[in-house]
Short mmCIF file of C-alpha atoms and ligand atoms in Angstrom, two decimals:
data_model
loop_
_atom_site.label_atom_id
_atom_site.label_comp_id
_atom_site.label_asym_id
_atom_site.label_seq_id
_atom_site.Cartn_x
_atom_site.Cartn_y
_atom_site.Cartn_z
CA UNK A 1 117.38 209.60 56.75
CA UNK A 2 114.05 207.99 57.63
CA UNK A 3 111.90 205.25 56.31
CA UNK A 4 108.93 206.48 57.02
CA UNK A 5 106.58 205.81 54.14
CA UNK A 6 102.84 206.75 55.21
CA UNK A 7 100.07 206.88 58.21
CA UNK A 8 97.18 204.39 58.35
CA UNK A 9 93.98 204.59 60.36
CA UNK A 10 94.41 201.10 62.14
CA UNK A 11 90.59 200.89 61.77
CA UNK A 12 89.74 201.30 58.01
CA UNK A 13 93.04 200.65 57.06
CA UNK A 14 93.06 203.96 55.19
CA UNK A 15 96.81 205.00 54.29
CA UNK A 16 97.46 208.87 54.19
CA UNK A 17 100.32 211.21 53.03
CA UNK A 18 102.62 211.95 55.67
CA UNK A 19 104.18 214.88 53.40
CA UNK A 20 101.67 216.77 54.39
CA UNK A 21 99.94 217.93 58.00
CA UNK A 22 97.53 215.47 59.18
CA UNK A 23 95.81 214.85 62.17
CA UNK A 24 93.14 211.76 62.84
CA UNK A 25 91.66 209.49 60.10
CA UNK A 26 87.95 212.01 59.46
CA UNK A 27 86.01 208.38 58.94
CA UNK A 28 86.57 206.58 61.91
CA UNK A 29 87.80 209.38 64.11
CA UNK A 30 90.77 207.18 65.10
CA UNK A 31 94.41 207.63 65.54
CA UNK A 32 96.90 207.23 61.91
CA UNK A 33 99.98 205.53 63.09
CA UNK A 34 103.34 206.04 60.80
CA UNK A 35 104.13 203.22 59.28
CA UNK A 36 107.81 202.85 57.54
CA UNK A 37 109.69 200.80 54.71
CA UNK A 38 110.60 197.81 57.51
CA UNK A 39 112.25 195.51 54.52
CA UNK A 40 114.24 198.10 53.17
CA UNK A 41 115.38 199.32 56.66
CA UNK A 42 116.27 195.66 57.52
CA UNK A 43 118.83 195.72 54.88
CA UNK A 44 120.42 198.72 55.67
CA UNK A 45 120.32 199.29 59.54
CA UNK A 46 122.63 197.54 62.21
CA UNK A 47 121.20 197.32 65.09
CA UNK A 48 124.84 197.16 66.62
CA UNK A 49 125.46 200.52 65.07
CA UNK A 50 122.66 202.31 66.31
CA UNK A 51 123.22 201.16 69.76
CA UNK A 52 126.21 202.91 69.79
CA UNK A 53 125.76 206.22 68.42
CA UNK A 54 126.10 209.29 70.68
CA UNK A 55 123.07 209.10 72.88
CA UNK A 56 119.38 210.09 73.37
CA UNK A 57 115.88 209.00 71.59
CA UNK A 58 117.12 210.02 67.83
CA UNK A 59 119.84 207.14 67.40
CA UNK A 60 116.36 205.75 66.37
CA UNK A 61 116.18 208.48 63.41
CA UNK A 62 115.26 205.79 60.34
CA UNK A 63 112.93 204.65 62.44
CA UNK A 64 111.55 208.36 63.12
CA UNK A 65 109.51 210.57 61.35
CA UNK A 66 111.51 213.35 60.52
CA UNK A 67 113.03 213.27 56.98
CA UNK A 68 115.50 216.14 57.64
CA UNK A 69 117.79 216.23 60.80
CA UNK A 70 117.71 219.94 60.57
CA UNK A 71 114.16 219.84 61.91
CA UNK A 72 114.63 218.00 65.18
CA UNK A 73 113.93 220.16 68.16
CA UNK A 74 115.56 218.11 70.87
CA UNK A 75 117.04 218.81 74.91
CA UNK A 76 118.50 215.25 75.05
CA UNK A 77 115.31 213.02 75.88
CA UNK A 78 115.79 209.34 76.15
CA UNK A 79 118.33 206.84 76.97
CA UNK A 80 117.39 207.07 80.09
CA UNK A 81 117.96 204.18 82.95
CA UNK A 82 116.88 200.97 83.35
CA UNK A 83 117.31 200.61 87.31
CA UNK A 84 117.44 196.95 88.91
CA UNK A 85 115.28 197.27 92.22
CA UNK A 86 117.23 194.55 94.20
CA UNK A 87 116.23 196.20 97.44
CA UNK A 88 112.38 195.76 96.94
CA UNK A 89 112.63 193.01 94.91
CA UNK A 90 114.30 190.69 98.01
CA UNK A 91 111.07 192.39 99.72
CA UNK A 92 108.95 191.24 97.39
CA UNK A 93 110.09 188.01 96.49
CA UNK A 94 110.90 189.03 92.67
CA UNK A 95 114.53 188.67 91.69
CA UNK A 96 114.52 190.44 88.06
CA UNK A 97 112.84 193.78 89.30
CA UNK A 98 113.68 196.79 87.12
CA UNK A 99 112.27 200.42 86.87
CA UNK A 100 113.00 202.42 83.58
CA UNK A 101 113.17 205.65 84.86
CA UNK A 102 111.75 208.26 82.60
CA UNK A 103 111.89 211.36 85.39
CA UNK A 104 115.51 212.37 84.25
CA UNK A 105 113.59 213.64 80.81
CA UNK A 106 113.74 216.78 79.98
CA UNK A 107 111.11 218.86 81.60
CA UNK A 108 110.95 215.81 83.81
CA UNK A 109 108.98 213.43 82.63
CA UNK A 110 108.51 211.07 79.47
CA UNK A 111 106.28 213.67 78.11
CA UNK A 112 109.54 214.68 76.00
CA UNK A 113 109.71 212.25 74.59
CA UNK A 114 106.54 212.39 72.54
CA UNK A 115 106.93 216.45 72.42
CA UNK A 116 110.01 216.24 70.70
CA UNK A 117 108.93 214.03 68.07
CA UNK A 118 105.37 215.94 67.52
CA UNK A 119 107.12 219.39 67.60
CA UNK A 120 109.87 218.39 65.29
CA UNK A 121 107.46 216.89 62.43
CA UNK A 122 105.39 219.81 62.76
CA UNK A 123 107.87 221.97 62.75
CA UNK A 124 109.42 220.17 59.44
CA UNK A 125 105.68 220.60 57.76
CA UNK A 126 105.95 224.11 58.68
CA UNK A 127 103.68 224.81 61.55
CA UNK A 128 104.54 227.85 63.61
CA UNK A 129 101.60 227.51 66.34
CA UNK A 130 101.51 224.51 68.10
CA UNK A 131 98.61 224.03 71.10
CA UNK A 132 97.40 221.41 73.48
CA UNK A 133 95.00 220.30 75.78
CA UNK A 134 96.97 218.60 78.99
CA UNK A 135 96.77 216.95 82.05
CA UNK A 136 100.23 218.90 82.99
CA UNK A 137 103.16 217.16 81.97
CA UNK A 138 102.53 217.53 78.02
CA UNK A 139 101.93 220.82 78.48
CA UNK A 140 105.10 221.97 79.93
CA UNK A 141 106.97 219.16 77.79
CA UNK A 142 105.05 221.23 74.50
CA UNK A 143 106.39 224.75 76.08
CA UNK A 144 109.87 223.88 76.16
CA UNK A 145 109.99 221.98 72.38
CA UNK A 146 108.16 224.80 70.89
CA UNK A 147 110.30 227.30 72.67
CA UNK A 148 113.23 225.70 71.40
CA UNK A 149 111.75 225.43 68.09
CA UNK A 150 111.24 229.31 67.76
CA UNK A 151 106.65 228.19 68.14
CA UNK A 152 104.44 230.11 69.64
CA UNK A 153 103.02 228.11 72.48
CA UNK A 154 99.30 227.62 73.44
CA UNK A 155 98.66 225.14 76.46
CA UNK A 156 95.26 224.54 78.19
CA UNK A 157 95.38 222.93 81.36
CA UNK A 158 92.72 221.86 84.55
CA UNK A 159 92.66 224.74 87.02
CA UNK A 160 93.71 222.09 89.53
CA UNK A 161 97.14 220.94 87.73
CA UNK A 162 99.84 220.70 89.95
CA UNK A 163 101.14 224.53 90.07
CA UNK A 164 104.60 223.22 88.41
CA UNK A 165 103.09 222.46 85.12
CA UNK A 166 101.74 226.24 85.06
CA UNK A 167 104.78 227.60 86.23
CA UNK A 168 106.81 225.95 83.44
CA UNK A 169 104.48 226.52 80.40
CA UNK A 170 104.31 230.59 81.56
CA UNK A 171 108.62 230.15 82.20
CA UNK A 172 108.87 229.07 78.63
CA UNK A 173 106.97 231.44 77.15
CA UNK A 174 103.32 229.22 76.50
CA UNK A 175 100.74 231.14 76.85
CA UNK A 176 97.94 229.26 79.61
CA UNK A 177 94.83 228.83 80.13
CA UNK A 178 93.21 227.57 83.40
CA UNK A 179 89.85 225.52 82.50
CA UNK A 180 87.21 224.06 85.15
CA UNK A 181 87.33 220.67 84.78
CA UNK A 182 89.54 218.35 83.35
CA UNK A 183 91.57 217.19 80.36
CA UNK A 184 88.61 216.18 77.78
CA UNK A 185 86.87 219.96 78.63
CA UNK A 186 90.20 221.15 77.97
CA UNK A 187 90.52 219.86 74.71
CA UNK A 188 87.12 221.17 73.85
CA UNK A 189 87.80 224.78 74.47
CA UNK A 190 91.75 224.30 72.67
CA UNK A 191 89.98 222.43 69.43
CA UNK A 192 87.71 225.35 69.81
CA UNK A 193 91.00 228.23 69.42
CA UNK A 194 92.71 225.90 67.38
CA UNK A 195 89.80 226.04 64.70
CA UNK A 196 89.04 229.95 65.25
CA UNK A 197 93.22 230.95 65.02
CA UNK A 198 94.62 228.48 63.07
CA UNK A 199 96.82 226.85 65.92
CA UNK A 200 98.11 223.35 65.00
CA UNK A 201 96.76 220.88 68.27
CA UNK A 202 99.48 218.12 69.37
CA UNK A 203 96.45 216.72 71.37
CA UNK A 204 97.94 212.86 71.89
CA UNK A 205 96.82 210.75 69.30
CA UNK A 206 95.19 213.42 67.43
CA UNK A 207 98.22 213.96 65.18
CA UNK A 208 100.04 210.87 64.07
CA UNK A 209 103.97 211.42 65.69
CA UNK A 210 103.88 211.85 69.57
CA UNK A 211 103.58 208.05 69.90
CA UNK A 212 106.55 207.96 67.70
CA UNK A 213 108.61 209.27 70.19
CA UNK A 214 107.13 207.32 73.34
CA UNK A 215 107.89 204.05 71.09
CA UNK A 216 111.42 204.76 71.40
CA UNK A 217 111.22 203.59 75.19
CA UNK A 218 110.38 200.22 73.98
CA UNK A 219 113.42 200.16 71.64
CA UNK A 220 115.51 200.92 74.28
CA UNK A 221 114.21 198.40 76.80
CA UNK A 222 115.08 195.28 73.98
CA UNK A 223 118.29 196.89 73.38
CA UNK A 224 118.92 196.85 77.43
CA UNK A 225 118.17 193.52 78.09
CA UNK A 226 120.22 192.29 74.94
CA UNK A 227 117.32 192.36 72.48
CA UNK A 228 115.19 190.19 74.25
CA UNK A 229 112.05 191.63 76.05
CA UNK A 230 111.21 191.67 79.76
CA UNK A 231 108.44 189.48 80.26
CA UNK A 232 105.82 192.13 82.39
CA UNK A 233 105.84 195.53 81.66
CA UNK A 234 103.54 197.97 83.83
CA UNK A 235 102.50 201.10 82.65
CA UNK A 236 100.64 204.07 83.77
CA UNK A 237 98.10 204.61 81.76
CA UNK A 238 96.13 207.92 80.71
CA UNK A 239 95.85 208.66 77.31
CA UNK A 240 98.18 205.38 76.18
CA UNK A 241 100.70 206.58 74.03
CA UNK A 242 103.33 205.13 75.66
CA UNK A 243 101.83 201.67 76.00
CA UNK A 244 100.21 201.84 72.17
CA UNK A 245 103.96 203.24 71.30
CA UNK A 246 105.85 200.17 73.07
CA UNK A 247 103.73 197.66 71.52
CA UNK A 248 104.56 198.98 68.14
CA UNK A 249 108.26 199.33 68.68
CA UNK A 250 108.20 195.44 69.20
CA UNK A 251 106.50 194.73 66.01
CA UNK A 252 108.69 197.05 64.04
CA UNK A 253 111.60 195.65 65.83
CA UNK A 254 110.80 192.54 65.01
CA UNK A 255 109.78 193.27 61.28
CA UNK A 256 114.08 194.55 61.22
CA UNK A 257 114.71 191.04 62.48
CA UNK A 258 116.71 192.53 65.63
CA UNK A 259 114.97 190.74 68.32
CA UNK A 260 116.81 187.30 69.29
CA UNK A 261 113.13 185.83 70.33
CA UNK A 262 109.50 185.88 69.86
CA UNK A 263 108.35 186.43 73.28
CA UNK A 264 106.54 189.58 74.08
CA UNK A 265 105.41 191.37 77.61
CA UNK A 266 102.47 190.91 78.88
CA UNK A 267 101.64 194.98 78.67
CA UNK A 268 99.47 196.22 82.01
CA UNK A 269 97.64 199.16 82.30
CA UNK A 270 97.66 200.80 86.26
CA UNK A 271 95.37 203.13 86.69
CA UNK A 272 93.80 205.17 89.63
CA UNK A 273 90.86 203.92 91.01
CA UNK A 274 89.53 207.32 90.68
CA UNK A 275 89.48 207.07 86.78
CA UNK A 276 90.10 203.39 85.76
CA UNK A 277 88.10 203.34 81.91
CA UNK A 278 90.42 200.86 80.62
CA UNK A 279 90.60 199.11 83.72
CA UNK A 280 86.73 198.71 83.38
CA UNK A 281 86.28 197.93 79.53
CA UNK A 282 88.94 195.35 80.15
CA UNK A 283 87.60 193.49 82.48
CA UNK A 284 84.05 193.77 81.05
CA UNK A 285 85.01 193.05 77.72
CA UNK A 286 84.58 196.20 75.60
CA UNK A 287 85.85 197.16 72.64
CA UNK A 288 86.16 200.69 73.67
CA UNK A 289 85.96 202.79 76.58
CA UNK A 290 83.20 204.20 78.23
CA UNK A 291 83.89 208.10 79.53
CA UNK A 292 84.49 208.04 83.13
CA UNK A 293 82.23 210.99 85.13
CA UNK A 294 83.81 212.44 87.73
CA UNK A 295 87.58 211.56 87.24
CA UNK A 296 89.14 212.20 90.31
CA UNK A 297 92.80 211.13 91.36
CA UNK A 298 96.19 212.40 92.97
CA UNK A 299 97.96 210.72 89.89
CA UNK A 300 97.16 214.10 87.76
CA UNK A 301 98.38 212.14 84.72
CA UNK A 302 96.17 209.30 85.10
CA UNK A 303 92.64 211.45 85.06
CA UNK A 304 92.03 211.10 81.28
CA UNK A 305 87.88 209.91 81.18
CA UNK A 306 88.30 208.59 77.82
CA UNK A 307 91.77 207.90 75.71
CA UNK A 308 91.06 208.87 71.93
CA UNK A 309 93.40 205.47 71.37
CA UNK A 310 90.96 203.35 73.71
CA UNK A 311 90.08 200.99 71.06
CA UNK A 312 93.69 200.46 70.15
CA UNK A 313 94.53 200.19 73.73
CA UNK A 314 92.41 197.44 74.98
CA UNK A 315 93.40 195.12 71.91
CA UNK A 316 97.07 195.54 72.69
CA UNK A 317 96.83 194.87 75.97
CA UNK A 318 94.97 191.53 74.85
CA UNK A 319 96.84 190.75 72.48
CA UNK A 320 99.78 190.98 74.65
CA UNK A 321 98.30 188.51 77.12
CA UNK A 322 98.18 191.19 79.74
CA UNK A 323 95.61 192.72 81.84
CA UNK A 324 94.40 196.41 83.75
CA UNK A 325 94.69 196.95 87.17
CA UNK A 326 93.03 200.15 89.14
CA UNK A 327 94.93 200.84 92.41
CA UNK A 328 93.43 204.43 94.82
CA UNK A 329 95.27 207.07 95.91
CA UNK A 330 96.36 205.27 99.05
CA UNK A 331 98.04 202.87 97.23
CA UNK A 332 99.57 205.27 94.90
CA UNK A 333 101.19 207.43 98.52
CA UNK A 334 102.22 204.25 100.10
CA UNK A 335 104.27 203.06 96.99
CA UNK A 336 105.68 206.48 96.59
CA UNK A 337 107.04 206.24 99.95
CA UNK A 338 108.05 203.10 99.21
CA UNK A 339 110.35 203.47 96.37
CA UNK A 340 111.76 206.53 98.16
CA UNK A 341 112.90 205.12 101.30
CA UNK A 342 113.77 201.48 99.53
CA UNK A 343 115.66 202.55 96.61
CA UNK A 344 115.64 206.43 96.57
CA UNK A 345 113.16 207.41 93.92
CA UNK A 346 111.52 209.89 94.36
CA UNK A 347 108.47 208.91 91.59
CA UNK A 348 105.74 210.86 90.25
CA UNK A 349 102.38 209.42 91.72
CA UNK A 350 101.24 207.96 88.27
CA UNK A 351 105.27 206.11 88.38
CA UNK A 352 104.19 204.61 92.08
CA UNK A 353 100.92 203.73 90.61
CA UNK A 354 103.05 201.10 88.61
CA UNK A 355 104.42 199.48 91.90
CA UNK A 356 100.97 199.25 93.37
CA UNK A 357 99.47 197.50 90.63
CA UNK A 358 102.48 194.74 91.33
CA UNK A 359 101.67 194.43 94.80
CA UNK A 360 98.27 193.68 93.59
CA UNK A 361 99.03 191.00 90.67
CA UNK A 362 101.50 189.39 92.74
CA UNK A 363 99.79 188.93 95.56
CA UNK A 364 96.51 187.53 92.86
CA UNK A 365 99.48 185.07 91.84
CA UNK A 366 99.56 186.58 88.30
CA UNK A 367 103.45 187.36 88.22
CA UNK A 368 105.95 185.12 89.52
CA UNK A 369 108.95 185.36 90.99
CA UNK A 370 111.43 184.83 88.79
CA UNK A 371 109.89 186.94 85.94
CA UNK A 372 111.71 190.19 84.28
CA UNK A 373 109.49 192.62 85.48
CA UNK A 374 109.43 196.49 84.56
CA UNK A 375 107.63 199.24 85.92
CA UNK A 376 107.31 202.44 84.10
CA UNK A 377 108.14 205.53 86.11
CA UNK A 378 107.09 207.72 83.89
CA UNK A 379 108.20 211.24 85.96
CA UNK A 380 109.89 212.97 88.82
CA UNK A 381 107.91 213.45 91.53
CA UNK A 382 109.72 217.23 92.38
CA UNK A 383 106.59 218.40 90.32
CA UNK A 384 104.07 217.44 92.13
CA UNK A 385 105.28 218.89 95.64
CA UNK A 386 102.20 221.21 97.52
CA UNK A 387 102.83 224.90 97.04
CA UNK A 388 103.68 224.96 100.46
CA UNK A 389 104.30 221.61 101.59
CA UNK A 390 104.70 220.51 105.34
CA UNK A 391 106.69 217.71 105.39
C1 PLP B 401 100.86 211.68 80.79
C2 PLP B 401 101.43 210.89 81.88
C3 PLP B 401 101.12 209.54 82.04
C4 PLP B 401 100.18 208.80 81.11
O1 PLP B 401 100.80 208.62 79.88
P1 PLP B 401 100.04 208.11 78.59
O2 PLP B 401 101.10 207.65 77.66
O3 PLP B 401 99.26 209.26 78.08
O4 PLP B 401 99.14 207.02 79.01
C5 PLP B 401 101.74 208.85 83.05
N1 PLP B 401 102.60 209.45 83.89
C6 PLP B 401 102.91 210.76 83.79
C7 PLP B 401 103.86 211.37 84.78
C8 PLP B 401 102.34 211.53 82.78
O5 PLP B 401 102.65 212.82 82.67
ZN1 ZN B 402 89.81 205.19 59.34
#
């Protein structure tokens, strides 16, 4: 049922077996990406067909990692909307405004995505102890997968996550651990258990298959606007799996021949002025990322110092033609309001981070007007509401 055919480290070029568990290429300490048989899926697949199968993110199954259906562990992620945003676009001045709205996920955010797909491979290569470090939203997205899965469930998580993400790892059975500090300390002290107990980590990037399921929003966005592609896409950026994911789709996409043209979106990566490492590398000209001190920002999502994908990161987004924009917490609240009272989303902060960054390239003249435009709101903002909120 799939093509898959092996991982390579995008570095060395390395292929390895993707029969068996793997995690990051040991040489370069990079990400393996799955790579599948492209020519022999060309001549097979109809892109018609697949469009039309009952929905959610495993229509794409040949062009998923799972070789046996029986292993999927899914709650119905994907398919979700493409929105046209005619109210703020008039505001704005952009007629072909769109939001793909990822906060009707499962567990509410495109986190499932990327859950589903890790927890189903490593569920088909037998793993029965999955754990991660998170910012929040992987975390709970992990809990419910593994539940679902019949996995124990190990999640370790910033003391200062937004309580939701607790509350839904603990709901689902994950056991959690509260760490001072943020996402990288967290993923010292989880490799740490993983090592000593024998847990399996779905840290991003550091097994091949979460970005496998975070592609499968760029497969959707050519098949919604009639396999073409939007011309700007803006995307939140913390650890980059969805924007490292997208970028791949197109090529594979495009290897199947479904794509009616050769155009590609300029990819942008918002992040919070608080933590902005790809922001600065790209705009300094680095290959890689320095690791940001002192992350600090509202946009819990966004506060990942240093992606382990940075590398890959920075030459898709110039290769794409795009750019990195860093927009503070201000920014973030106003454009949260914003898309509330305009069009009645209620976004996660790192999904209003996306409409920030616009007001900021449009107003530098670096979209215009009549440009397909998409913003990535990437999660409900329900789960970031204060314990005890005032308004
Ligand atoms: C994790 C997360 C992000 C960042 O996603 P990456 O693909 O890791 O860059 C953005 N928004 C929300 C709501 C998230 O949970
Ligand atoms: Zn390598």
């Amino acid at each position: 049922m799939s093509y898959l055919s092996d991982l390579e480290c995008l570095q060395c070029r390395r292929s390895f077996d993707p029969t068996t568990l793997q995690t990051f290429c040991p040489d370069c300490s990079a990400p393996l990406m799955p790579r599948y048989d492209l020519a022999r899926a060309r001549g097979a697949l109809d892109r018609d067909e697949v469009a039309c199968r009952p929905r959610g993110m495993w229509r794409w199954r040949e062009l998923m990692p799972v070789l046996d259906a029986n292993n999927i562990v899914t709650l119905g992620e994907g398919d979700t909307p493409l929105l046209r945003l005619a109210n703020l676009g008039a505001r704005l001045g952009l007629s072909n405004l769109f939001v793909k709205d990822e906060s009707v996920n499962p567990t509410g955010t495109f986190k499932a995505r990327g859950l589903s797909a890790a927890v189903s491979k490593a569920k088909e290569l037998g793993v029965t102890k999955v754990i991660i470090p998170t910012a929040g939203n992987a975390g709970g997205a992990m809990a419910a997968y593994a539940a679902r899965g019949g996995m124990q469930a190990s999640v370790f998580m910033p003391r200062d996550t937004p309580w939701p993400n607790m509350y839904e790892c603990r709901v689902a059975g994950a056991e959690v651990t509260l760490v001072e500090g943020v996402i990288s300390d967290a993923g010292r002290l989880a490799g740490e258990k993983a090592r000593a107990e024998g847990w399996f980590s779905v840290s991003t990037f550091k097994e091949p298959y979460r970005v496998e399921g975070k592609k499968t929003m760029g497969y959707e966005l050519a098949q919604d606007f009639g396999w073409t592609l939007p011309d700007v896409i803006l995307y939140p950026t913390g650890g980059g799996t969805g924007l490292v994911g997208m970028w791949k789709a197109f090529a594979e996409l495009d290897a199947l021949g479904w794509l009616e043209t050769s155009a590609r979106p300029r990819m942008v990566a918002v992040q919070a002025a608080g933590c902005a490492p790809v922001v600065d590398a790209f705009h300094t000209g680095a290959e890689s990322c320095t690791f940001w001190e002192g992350a600090r920002t509202a946009a819990s999502g966004l506060r990942v110092p240093k992606s382990f994908a940075d590398r890959i990161i920075l030459s898709d987004l110039r290769a794409s033609g795009g750019t990195a924009v860093a927009v503070t917490d201000e920014d973030i609240a106003a454009a949260q309001a914003e898309l509330a009272r305009a069009e009645g989303l209620f976004a996660a902060p790192e999904g209003a981070a996306t409409l920030a960054g616009l007001h900021k390239l449009f107003a530098e003249g670096w979209v215009n007007p009549d440009e397909r435009v998409v913003l990535f709101n990437t999660g409900t903002g329900l789960k970031y509401i204060p314990q005890r909120s005032a308004a």
